[in-house]
Amino acid sequence: MTVIGLRGATIFDATGREPRRADVWLRDGTIGEIGGGVPAGDGDALDLDGHTVLPGFIDAHAHVGLLSLYGQAAWSDAEQAAYVFRNLRESLDQGFTTLRDLGGIDGGVVKAIRAGLVEGPRVLPSGQILSQIGGHGDMRPRASDEPENPSFGCGGLVRNHALCTGTDQVRAAVRTQFRRGATQIKMFVTGGVLSEGDPLDVPQFTVEEIRAAHEEAAGHGSYVTVHAHSDAGLLRALEAGVRSFEHASMISEEAAQALKRAGAFAVPTLAVDEVLASDPASWGVPAHLLDDLDDLRDSQRRSVRMLFGLGVPLGSGADLIGVEQRSRARQIYLMAKEIGLANAIESATRVNAELMGLAGRVGTIETGKIADLVVYEGDAAVDPEIIGTRPPAYVIQGGRIVRRP
Ligand SMILES: [Zn+2]
């Protein structure tokens, strides 16, 4: 039996309990005893006086395979694979032991991680994002009459968005993603910032199309999560049975209350706005979209506070894209500014685990759960600057130390 002891740290277990000082013992990859009194010499021990132990972070909205906004089709498969694997390794280094990838990554990546060929978090892939023609995922130049999106990526690794029209094509696209290893389905039901010709407040897909995806996913024992900035598309998806909403940036109070009544989750995505706004030119974000991006940041922050105030369960997603995905934990820091640090950490751990159906295995520090943990020097459950600006000291994945000081 492999045993690791974590001695003397402050434990923030994400169950709603106050942080407390306790020893934690990890046995064969799971969390064992929590509390003092474990005899010395029972396995290896890390002396973590002055450190804080948190559950391993979960990013509910990752895109480790979306590497370039407009140019990925020109890259070789080898380059794309190398960047994907680096993004995965760096996610671990930032304390993220689980990623729900919401578009891009295919099932082959999960197999490579499970086989130990590459280091990375537990990944829940979505495969291709479903988009309507002319929707947020229609990447064709507007003058082009090509029937399909420009293809990028390669099978098993990364794929472009799937364009579909009508319930039959939607069902086929959903079945295809599950065939390739998707664990949930992602669908665009409103416009987005970085695509032209589909404003944020315009709905995409009909209720019937969204319901077709929802039924197919439910039949597979899974679910659909929708990209929805504004009410019209969001309410269509709610009517169609969807209970998981990404962004919800411009949601009205009435729609937020409808989410609450339905028991739906929302996943705010604040980190990506900060990344794009900090250097829009290098991202190739056209100048005329910058004002939209600013407005979106403001309204997204307002929406987070409103949803939280109404008691809608809030997950947490960084929504990072590109080849430098090094600010995943900024999501927790930015959420902390709106809802407080303890709630922001719980969003990125326990609530994310709940919305992904992983609550029995990860998301809190409780005996019997998988030993996915992140350890910071200092009082990381009290001072948001620690998670927001520093790397963790240790990251433990399934009881194995994968990052050390
Ligand atoms: Zn996204």
Short mmCIF file of N, CA and C in Angstrom, two decimals, residues 63-85 87 101 103-106 109 127 129 139 149-155 157-161 283 320-325:
data_model
loop_
_atom_site.label_atom_id
_atom_site.label_comp_id
_atom_site.label_asym_id
_atom_site.label_seq_id
_atom_site.Cartn_x
_atom_site.Cartn_y
_atom_site.Cartn_z
N HIS A 63 -10.61 24.35 -23.18
CA HIS A 63 -10.45 24.10 -24.62
C HIS A 63 -8.97 23.83 -24.88
N VAL A 64 -8.44 22.76 -24.34
CA VAL A 64 -7.00 22.56 -24.49
C VAL A 64 -6.59 22.29 -25.94
N GLY A 65 -7.58 22.00 -26.81
CA GLY A 65 -7.25 21.74 -28.21
C GLY A 65 -7.57 22.88 -29.15
N LEU A 66 -8.16 23.96 -28.65
CA LEU A 66 -8.41 25.12 -29.51
C LEU A 66 -7.23 26.08 -29.34
N LEU A 67 -6.33 26.03 -30.32
CA LEU A 67 -5.00 26.61 -30.15
C LEU A 67 -4.84 27.97 -30.81
N SER A 68 -5.71 28.27 -31.75
CA SER A 68 -5.61 29.53 -32.47
C SER A 68 -7.02 29.92 -32.89
N LEU A 69 -7.33 31.21 -32.79
CA LEU A 69 -8.69 31.63 -33.13
C LEU A 69 -8.98 31.44 -34.60
N TYR A 70 -8.01 31.79 -35.43
CA TYR A 70 -8.32 31.83 -36.86
C TYR A 70 -7.35 31.02 -37.73
N GLY A 71 -6.27 30.50 -37.13
CA GLY A 71 -5.24 29.94 -38.01
C GLY A 71 -4.93 28.46 -37.84
N GLN A 72 -5.72 27.74 -37.03
CA GLN A 72 -5.30 26.39 -36.67
C GLN A 72 -5.27 25.42 -37.85
N ALA A 73 -6.10 25.70 -38.87
CA ALA A 73 -6.15 24.78 -40.01
C ALA A 73 -4.79 24.69 -40.71
N ALA A 74 -3.92 25.69 -40.50
CA ALA A 74 -2.63 25.68 -41.19
C ALA A 74 -1.56 24.91 -40.42
N TRP A 75 -1.88 24.42 -39.22
CA TRP A 75 -0.87 23.76 -38.40
C TRP A 75 -0.82 22.26 -38.65
N SER A 76 0.37 21.71 -38.50
CA SER A 76 0.50 20.26 -38.65
C SER A 76 -0.13 19.54 -37.47
N ASP A 77 -0.49 18.28 -37.71
CA ASP A 77 -1.04 17.47 -36.61
C ASP A 77 -0.02 17.36 -35.47
N ALA A 78 1.26 17.24 -35.84
CA ALA A 78 2.29 17.07 -34.80
C ALA A 78 2.36 18.29 -33.89
N GLU A 79 2.31 19.48 -34.50
CA GLU A 79 2.35 20.69 -33.67
C GLU A 79 1.12 20.77 -32.77
N GLN A 80 -0.03 20.44 -33.34
CA GLN A 80 -1.25 20.51 -32.53
C GLN A 80 -1.18 19.53 -31.36
N ALA A 81 -0.69 18.32 -31.64
CA ALA A 81 -0.57 17.33 -30.56
C ALA A 81 0.37 17.83 -29.48
N ALA A 82 1.49 18.41 -29.90
CA ALA A 82 2.48 18.88 -28.93
C ALA A 82 1.89 19.97 -28.04
N TYR A 83 1.17 20.90 -28.65
CA TYR A 83 0.56 21.98 -27.85
C TYR A 83 -0.52 21.43 -26.91
N VAL A 84 -1.32 20.50 -27.41
CA VAL A 84 -2.37 19.91 -26.57
C VAL A 84 -1.73 19.26 -25.34
N PHE A 85 -0.68 18.48 -25.57
CA PHE A 85 -0.06 17.77 -24.44
C PHE A 85 0.59 18.76 -23.47
N ASN A 87 -0.47 21.86 -22.96
CA ASN A 87 -1.58 22.48 -22.22
C ASN A 87 -2.06 21.57 -21.10
N ASP A 101 -13.50 19.40 -21.05
CA ASP A 101 -13.14 20.11 -22.27
C ASP A 101 -14.41 20.37 -23.07
N GLY A 103 -15.08 21.46 -26.11
CA GLY A 103 -15.02 21.61 -27.54
C GLY A 103 -13.62 21.53 -28.05
N GLY A 104 -13.41 20.55 -28.89
CA GLY A 104 -12.11 20.37 -29.50
C GLY A 104 -11.58 18.98 -29.27
N ILE A 105 -11.36 18.66 -27.99
CA ILE A 105 -10.65 17.42 -27.67
C ILE A 105 -11.51 16.18 -27.94
N ASP A 106 -10.86 15.18 -28.49
CA ASP A 106 -11.50 13.93 -28.85
C ASP A 106 -11.08 12.83 -27.86
N VAL A 109 -7.35 11.48 -26.69
CA VAL A 109 -6.51 12.16 -25.70
C VAL A 109 -6.69 11.51 -24.33
N GLY A 127 -15.73 16.49 -27.73
CA GLY A 127 -15.61 16.34 -29.17
C GLY A 127 -15.97 17.64 -29.87
N ILE A 129 -18.14 20.77 -31.10
CA ILE A 129 -19.27 21.57 -30.62
C ILE A 129 -20.30 21.64 -31.75
N MET A 139 -17.00 28.46 -39.02
CA MET A 139 -15.71 29.12 -39.19
C MET A 139 -15.41 29.44 -40.66
N ASN A 149 -17.05 23.22 -42.40
CA ASN A 149 -16.03 24.06 -41.80
C ASN A 149 -14.66 23.69 -42.35
N PRO A 150 -13.70 24.65 -42.39
CA PRO A 150 -12.33 24.27 -42.73
C PRO A 150 -11.86 23.24 -41.71
N SER A 151 -11.32 22.15 -42.19
CA SER A 151 -11.01 21.09 -41.23
C SER A 151 -9.70 21.39 -40.53
N PHE A 152 -9.66 21.18 -39.24
CA PHE A 152 -8.37 21.23 -38.53
C PHE A 152 -8.37 20.15 -37.47
N GLY A 153 -7.18 19.94 -36.95
CA GLY A 153 -7.05 18.87 -35.98
C GLY A 153 -6.91 17.53 -36.68
N CYS A 154 -6.94 16.46 -35.90
CA CYS A 154 -6.90 15.14 -36.49
C CYS A 154 -7.70 14.20 -35.60
N GLY A 155 -8.22 13.15 -36.21
CA GLY A 155 -9.13 12.25 -35.51
C GLY A 155 -8.51 11.72 -34.22
N LEU A 157 -7.72 13.38 -31.68
CA LEU A 157 -6.99 14.42 -30.95
C LEU A 157 -7.85 15.67 -30.81
N VAL A 158 -8.04 16.38 -31.90
CA VAL A 158 -8.79 17.63 -31.89
C VAL A 158 -9.66 17.67 -33.14
N ARG A 159 -10.86 18.18 -33.00
CA ARG A 159 -11.69 18.36 -34.18
C ARG A 159 -12.38 19.71 -34.15
N ASN A 160 -12.68 20.19 -35.35
CA ASN A 160 -13.40 21.43 -35.50
C ASN A 160 -14.88 21.26 -35.14
N HIS A 161 -15.62 22.35 -35.15
CA HIS A 161 -17.04 22.31 -34.81
C HIS A 161 -17.85 21.54 -35.86
N TRP A 283 -4.05 38.11 -30.20
CA TRP A 283 -5.09 37.10 -30.42
C TRP A 283 -5.77 37.27 -31.77
N LEU A 320 -10.17 29.18 -21.39
CA LEU A 320 -8.93 29.58 -22.06
C LEU A 320 -8.81 28.89 -23.41
N ILE A 321 -8.24 29.61 -24.36
CA ILE A 321 -7.92 29.03 -25.65
C ILE A 321 -6.46 29.38 -25.95
N GLY A 322 -5.91 28.78 -26.98
CA GLY A 322 -4.57 29.16 -27.38
C GLY A 322 -3.48 28.22 -26.90
N VAL A 323 -2.23 28.62 -27.16
CA VAL A 323 -1.09 27.76 -26.85
C VAL A 323 -0.42 28.13 -25.53
N GLU A 324 -0.88 29.21 -24.90
CA GLU A 324 -0.30 29.64 -23.61
C GLU A 324 -1.41 29.63 -22.56
N GLN A 325 -1.83 28.47 -22.15
CA GLN A 325 -2.96 28.41 -21.22
C GLN A 325 -2.44 28.34 -19.79
#
